[in-house]
PDB file of C-alpha atoms in Angstrom:
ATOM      1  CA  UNK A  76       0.000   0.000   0.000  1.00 85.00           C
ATOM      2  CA  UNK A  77       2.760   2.511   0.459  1.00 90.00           C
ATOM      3  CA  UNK A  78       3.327   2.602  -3.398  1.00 91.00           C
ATOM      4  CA  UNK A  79      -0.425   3.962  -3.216  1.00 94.00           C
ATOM      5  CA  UNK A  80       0.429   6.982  -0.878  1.00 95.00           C
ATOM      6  CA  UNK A  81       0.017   9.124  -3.550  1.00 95.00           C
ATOM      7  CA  UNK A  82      -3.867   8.293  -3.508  1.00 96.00           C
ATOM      8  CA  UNK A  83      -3.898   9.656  -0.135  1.00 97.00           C
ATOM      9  CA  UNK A  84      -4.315  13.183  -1.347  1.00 96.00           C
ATOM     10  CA  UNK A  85      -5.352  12.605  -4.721  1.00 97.00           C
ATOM     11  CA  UNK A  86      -8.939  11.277  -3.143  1.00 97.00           C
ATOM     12  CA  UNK A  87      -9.991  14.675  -2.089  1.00 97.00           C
ATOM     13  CA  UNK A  88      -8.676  16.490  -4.996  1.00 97.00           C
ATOM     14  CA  UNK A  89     -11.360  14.624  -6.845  1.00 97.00           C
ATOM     15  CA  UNK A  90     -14.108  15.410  -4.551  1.00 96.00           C
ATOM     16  CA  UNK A  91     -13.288  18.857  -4.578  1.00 96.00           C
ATOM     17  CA  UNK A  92     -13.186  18.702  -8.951  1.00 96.00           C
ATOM     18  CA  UNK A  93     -16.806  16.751  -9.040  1.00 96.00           C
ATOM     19  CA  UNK A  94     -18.369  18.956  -6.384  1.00 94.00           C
ATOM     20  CA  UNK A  95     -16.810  22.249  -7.691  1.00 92.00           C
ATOM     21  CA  UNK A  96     -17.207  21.305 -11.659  1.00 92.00           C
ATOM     22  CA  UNK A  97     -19.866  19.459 -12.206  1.00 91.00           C
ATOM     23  CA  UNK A  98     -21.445  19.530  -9.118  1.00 86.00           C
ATOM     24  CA  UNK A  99     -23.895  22.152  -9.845  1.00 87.00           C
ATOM     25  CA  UNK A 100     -27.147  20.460 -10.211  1.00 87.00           C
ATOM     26  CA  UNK A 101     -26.243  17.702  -7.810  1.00 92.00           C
ATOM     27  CA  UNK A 102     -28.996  17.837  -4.191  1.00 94.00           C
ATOM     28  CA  UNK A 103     -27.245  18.736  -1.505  1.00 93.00           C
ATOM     29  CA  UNK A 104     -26.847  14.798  -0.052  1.00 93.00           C
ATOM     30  CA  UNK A 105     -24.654  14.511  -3.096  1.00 95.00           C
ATOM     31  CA  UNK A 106     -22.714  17.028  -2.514  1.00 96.00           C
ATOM     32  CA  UNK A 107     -21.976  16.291   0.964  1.00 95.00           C
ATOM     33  CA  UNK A 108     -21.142  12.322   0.415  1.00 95.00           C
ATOM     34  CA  UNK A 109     -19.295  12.640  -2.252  1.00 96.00           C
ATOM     35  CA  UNK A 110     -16.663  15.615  -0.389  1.00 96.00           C
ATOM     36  CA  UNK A 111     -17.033  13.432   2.541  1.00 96.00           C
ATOM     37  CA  UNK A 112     -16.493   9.686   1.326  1.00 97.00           C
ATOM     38  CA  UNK A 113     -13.232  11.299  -0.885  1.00 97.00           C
ATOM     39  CA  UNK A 114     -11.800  11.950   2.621  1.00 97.00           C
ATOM     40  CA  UNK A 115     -13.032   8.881   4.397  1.00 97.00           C
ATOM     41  CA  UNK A 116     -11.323   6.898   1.001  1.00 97.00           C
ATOM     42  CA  UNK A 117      -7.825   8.805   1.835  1.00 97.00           C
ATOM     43  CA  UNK A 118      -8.054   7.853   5.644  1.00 98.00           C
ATOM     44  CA  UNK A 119      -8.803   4.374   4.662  1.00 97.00           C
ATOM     45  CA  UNK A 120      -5.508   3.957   2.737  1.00 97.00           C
ATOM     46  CA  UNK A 121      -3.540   6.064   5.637  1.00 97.00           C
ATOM     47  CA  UNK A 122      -4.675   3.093   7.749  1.00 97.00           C
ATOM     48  CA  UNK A 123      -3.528   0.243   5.361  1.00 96.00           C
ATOM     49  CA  UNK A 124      -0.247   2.162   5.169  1.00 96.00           C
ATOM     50  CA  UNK A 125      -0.175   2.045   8.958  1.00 96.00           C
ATOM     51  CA  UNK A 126      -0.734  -1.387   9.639  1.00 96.00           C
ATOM     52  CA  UNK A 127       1.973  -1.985   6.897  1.00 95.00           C
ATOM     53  CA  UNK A 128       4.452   0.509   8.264  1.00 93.00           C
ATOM     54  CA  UNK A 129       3.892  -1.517  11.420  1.00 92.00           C
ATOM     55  CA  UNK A 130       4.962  -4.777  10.356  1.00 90.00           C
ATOM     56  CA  UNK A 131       8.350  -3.354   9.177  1.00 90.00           C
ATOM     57  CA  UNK A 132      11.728  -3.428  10.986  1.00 91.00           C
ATOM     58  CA  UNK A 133      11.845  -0.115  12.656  1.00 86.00           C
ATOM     59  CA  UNK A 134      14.538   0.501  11.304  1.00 85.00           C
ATOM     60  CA  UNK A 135      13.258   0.519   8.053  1.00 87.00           C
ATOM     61  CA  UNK A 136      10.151   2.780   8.497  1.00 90.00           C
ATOM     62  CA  UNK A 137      11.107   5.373   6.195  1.00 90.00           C
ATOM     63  CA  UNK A 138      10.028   5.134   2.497  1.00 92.00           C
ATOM     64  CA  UNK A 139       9.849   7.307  -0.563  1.00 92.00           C
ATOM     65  CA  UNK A 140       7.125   7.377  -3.590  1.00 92.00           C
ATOM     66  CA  UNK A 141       8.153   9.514  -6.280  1.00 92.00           C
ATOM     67  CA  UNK A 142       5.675   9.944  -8.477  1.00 91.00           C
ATOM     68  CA  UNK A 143       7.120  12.855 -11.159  1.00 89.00           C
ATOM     69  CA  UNK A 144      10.162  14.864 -11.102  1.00 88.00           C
ATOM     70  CA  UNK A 145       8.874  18.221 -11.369  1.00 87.00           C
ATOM     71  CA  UNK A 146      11.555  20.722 -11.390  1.00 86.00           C
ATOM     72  CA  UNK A 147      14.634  19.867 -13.501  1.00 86.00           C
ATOM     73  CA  UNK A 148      17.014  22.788 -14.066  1.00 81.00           C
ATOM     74  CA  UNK A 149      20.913  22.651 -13.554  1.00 77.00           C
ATOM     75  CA  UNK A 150      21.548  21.025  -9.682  1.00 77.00           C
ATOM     76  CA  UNK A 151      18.159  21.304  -8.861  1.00 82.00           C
ATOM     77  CA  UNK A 152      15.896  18.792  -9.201  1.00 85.00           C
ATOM     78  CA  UNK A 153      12.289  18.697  -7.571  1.00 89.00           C
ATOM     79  CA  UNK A 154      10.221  15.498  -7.443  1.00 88.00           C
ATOM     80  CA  UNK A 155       6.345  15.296  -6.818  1.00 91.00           C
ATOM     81  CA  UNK A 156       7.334  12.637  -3.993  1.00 93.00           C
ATOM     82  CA  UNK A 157       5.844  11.306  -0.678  1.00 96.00           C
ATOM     83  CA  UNK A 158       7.747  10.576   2.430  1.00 94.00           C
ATOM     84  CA  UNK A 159       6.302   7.550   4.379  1.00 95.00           C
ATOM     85  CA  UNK A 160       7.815   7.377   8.069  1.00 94.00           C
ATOM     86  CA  UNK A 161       5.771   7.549  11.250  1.00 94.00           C
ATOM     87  CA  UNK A 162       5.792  11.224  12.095  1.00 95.00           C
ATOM     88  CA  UNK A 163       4.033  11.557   8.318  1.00 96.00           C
ATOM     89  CA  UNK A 164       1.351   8.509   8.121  1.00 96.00           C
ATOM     90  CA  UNK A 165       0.817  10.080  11.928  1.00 97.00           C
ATOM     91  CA  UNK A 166      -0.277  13.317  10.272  1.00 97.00           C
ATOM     92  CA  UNK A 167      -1.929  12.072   7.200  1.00 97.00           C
ATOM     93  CA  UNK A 168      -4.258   9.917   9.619  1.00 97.00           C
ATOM     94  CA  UNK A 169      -4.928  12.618  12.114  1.00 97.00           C
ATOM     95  CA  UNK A 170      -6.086  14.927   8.641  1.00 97.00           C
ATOM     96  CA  UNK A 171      -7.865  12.482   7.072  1.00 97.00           C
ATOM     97  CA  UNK A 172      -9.775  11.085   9.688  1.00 97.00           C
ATOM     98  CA  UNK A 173     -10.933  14.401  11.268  1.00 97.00           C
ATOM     99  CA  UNK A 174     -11.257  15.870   8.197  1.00 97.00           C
ATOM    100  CA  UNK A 175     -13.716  13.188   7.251  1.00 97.00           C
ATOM    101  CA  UNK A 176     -15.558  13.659  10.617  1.00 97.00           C
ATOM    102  CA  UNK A 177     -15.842  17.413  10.197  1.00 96.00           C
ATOM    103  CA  UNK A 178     -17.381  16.973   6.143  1.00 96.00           C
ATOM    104  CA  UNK A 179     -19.607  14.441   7.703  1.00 96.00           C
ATOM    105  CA  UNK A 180     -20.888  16.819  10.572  1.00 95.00           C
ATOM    106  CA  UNK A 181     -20.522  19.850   8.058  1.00 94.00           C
ATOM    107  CA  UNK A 182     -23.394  17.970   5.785  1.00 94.00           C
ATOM    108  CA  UNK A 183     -25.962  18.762   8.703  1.00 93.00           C
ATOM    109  CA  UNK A 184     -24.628  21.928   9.841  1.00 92.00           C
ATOM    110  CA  UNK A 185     -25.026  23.765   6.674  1.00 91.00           C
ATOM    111  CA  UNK A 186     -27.520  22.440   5.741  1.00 91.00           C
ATOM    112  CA  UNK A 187     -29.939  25.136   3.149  1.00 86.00           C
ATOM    113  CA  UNK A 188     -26.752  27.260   3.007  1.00 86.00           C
ATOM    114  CA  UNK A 189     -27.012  28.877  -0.186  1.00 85.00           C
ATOM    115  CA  UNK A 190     -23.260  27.923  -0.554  1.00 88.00           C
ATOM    116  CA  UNK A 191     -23.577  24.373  -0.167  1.00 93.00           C
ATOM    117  CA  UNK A 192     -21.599  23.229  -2.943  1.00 93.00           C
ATOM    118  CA  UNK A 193     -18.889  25.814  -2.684  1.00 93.00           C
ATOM    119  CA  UNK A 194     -18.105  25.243   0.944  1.00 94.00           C
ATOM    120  CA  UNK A 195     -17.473  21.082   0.411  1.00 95.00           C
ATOM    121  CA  UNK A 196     -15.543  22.120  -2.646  1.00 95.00           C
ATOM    122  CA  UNK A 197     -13.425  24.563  -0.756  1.00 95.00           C
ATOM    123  CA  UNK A 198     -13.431  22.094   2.239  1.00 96.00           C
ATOM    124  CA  UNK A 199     -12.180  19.209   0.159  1.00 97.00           C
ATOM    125  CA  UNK A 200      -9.693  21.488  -1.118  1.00 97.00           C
ATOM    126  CA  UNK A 201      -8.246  22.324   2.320  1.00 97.00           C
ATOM    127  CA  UNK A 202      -7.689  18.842   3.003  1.00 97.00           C
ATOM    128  CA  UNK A 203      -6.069  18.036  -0.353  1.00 98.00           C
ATOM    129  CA  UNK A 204      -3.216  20.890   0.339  1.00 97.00           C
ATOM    130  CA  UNK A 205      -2.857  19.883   3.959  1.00 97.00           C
ATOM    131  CA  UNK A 206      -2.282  16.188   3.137  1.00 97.00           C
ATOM    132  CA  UNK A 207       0.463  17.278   0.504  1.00 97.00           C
ATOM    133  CA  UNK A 208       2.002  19.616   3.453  1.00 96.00           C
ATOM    134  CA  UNK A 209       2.213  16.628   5.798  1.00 96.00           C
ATOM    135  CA  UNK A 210       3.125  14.160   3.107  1.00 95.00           C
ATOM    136  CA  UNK A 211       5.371  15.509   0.879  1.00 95.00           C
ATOM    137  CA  UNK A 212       9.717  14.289   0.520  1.00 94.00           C
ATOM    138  CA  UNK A 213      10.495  17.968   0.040  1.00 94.00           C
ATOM    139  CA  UNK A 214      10.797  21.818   1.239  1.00 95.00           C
ATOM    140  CA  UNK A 215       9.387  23.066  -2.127  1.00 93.00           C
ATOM    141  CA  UNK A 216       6.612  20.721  -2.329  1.00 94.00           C
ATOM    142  CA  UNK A 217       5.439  21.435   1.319  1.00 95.00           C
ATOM    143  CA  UNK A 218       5.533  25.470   0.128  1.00 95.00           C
ATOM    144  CA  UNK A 219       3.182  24.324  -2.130  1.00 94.00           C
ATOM    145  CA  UNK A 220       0.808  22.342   0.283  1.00 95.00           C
ATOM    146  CA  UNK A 221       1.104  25.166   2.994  1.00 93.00           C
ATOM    147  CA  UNK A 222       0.463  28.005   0.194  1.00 93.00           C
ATOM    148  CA  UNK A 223      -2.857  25.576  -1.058  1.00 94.00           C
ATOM    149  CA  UNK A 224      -3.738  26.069   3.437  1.00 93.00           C
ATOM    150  CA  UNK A 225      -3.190  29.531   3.423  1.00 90.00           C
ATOM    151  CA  UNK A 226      -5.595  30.217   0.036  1.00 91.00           C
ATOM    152  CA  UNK A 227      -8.225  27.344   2.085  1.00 92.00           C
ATOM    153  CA  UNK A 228      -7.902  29.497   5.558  1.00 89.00           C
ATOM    154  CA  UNK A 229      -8.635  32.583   3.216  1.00 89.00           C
ATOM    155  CA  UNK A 230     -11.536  31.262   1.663  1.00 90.00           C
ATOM    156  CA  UNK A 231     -13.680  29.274   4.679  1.00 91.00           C
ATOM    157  CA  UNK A 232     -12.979  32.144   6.636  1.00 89.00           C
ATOM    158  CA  UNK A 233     -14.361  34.917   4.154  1.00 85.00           C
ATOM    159  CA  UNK A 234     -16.866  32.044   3.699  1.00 84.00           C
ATOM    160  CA  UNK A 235     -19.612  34.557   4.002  1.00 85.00           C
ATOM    161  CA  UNK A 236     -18.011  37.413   2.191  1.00 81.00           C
ATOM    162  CA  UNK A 237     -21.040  39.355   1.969  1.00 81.00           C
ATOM    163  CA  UNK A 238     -20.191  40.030   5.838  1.00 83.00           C
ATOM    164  CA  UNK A 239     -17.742  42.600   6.649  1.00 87.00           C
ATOM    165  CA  UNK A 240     -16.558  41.111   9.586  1.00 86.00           C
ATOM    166  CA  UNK A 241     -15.941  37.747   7.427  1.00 81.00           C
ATOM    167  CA  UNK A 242     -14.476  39.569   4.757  1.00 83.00           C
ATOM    168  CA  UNK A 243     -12.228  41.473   7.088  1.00 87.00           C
ATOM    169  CA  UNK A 244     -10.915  38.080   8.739  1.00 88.00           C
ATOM    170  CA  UNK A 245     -10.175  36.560   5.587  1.00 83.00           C
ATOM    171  CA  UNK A 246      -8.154  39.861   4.712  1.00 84.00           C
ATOM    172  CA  UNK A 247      -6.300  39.516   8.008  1.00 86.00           C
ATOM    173  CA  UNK A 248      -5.524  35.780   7.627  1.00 83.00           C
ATOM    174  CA  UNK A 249      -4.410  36.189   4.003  1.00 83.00           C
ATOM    175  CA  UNK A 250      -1.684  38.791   5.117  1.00 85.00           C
ATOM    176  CA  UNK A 251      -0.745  36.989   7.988  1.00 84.00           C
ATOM    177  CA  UNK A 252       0.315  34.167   6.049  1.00 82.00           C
ATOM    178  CA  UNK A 253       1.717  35.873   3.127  1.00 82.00           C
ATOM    179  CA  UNK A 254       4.583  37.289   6.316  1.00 84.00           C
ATOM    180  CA  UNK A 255       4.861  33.981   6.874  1.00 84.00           C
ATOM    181  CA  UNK A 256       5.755  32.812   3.615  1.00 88.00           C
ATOM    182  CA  UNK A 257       8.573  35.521   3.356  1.00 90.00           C
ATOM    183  CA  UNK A 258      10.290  33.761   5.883  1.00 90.00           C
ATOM    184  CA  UNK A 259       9.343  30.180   4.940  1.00 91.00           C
ATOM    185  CA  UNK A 260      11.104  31.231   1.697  1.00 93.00           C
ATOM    186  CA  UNK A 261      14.212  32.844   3.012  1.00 93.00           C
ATOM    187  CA  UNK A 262      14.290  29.424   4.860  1.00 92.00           C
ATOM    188  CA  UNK A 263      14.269  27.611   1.657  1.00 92.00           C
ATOM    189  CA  UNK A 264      17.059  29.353  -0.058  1.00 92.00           C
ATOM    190  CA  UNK A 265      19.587  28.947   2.870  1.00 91.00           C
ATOM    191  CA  UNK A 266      18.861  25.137   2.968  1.00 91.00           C
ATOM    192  CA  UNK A 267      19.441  24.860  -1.078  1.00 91.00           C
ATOM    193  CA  UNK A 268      22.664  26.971  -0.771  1.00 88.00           C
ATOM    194  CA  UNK A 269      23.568  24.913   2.351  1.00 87.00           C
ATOM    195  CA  UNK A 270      22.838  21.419   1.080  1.00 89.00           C
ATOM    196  CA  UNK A 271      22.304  21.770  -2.534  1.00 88.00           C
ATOM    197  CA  UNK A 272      18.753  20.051  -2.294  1.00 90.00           C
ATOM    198  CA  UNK A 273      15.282  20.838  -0.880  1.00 92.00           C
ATOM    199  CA  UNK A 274      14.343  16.473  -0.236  1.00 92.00           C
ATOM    200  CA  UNK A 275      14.434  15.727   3.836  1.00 92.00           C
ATOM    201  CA  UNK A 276      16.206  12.481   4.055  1.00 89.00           C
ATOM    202  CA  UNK A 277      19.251  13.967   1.903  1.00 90.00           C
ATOM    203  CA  UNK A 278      19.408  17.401   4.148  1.00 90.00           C
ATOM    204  CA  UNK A 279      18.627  15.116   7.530  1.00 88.00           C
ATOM    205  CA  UNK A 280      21.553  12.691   6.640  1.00 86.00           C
ATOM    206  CA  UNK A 281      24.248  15.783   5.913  1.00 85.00           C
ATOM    207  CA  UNK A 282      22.754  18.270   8.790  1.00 81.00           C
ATOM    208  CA  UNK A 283      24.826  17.009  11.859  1.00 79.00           C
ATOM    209  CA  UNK A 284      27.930  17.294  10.239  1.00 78.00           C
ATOM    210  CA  UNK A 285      27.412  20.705   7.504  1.00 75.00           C
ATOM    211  CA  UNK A 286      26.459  22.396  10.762  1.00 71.00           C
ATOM    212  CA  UNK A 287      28.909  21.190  13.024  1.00 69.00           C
ATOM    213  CA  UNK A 288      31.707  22.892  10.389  1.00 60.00           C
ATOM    214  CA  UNK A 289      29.699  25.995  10.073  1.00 55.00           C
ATOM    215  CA  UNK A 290      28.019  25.048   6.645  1.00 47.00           C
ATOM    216  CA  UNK A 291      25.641  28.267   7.026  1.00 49.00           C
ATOM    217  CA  UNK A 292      28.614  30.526   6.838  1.00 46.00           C
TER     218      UNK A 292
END
């Protein structure tokens, strides 16, 4: 099953497409089963991946899925990978099972809510980008995940924009995290000029001893 962890986000990326593309005429029942059983599907595999992580030597509990390289330009290269170790399928299970709980409870609570639709679609979407945050091998692709987050926070807060106290939060939240992001960049670039690479298990292996001889200077 760990070959499959790239299913584990993939899932709700579908929900959100169906419910946000063609979703349009579908009751609202529809609408809420199908964002919720696309999460419930990705917690399902985070629990076969698990079990299977469990029967392995510990010391062997730390496996990569590269599915595409992505970025290939001089000494940088960028795969769309997945890095399966505890602390990860820990996170991708804690996600994906609350996340299904809260689209299952979310199908009653807004319930007539003239933005049915576009709340499971944005919903779906927030889980998506925070399964690729928790999930993915590298710095760049977790920029990605956390900047998918930040554009989620920014619409389910501003949720009801017609509200100016919604549409202020949303404001607020978006430039909160765009602060963030300057630093989670300048972060970036001192770990490519330091290591040469953006993937964890490379930068993890050469950390202890880069550091030790000042590799930041």
């Amino acid at each position: 099953m760990i070959d499959l962890v790239w299913l584990i986000p993939v899932f709700p990326l579908i929900g959100f497409l169906i419910n946000g593309l063609i979703g349009k005429g579908f009751p609202e029942k529809a609408i809420g089963w199908i964002g919720s059983l696309s999460v419930g599907a990705s917690f399902v595999v985070a629990v076969s991946i698990f079990l299977e992580l469990l029967g392995m030597d510990p010391g062997a509990r730390s496996v990569q899925k590269v599915v595409y390289t992505w970025i290939l330009s001089g000494d940088m290269k960028v795969p769309i990978g997945f890095l399966v170790d505890p602390l990860s399928t820990i996170m991708m299970l804690v996600v994906s099972g609350v996340g299904f709980v809260i689209h299952v409870y979310s199908i009653g609570y807004m319930h007539g809510e003239l933005g049915f639709r576009r709340y499971f679609a944005y919903l779906n979407l927030f889980v998506f980008n925070m399964l690729i945050l928790v999930s993915s091998n590298n710095f760049l692709l977790l920029f990605v995940g956390w900047e998918g987050v930040g554009l989620c926070s920014y619409l389910l807060i501003g949720y009801y924009y017609e509200k100016q106290s919604a549409s202020d939060a949303g404001k607020k939240a978006f430039v909160v995290n765009r602060i963030g992001d300057f630093g989670f960049l300048v972060g970036m670039f001192l770990i490519f000029v330091t290591f040469g690479t953006f993937e964890f298990t490379q930068i993890f292996s050469e950390a202890q001893a880069k550091l030790a001889q000042g590799g930041l200077l």
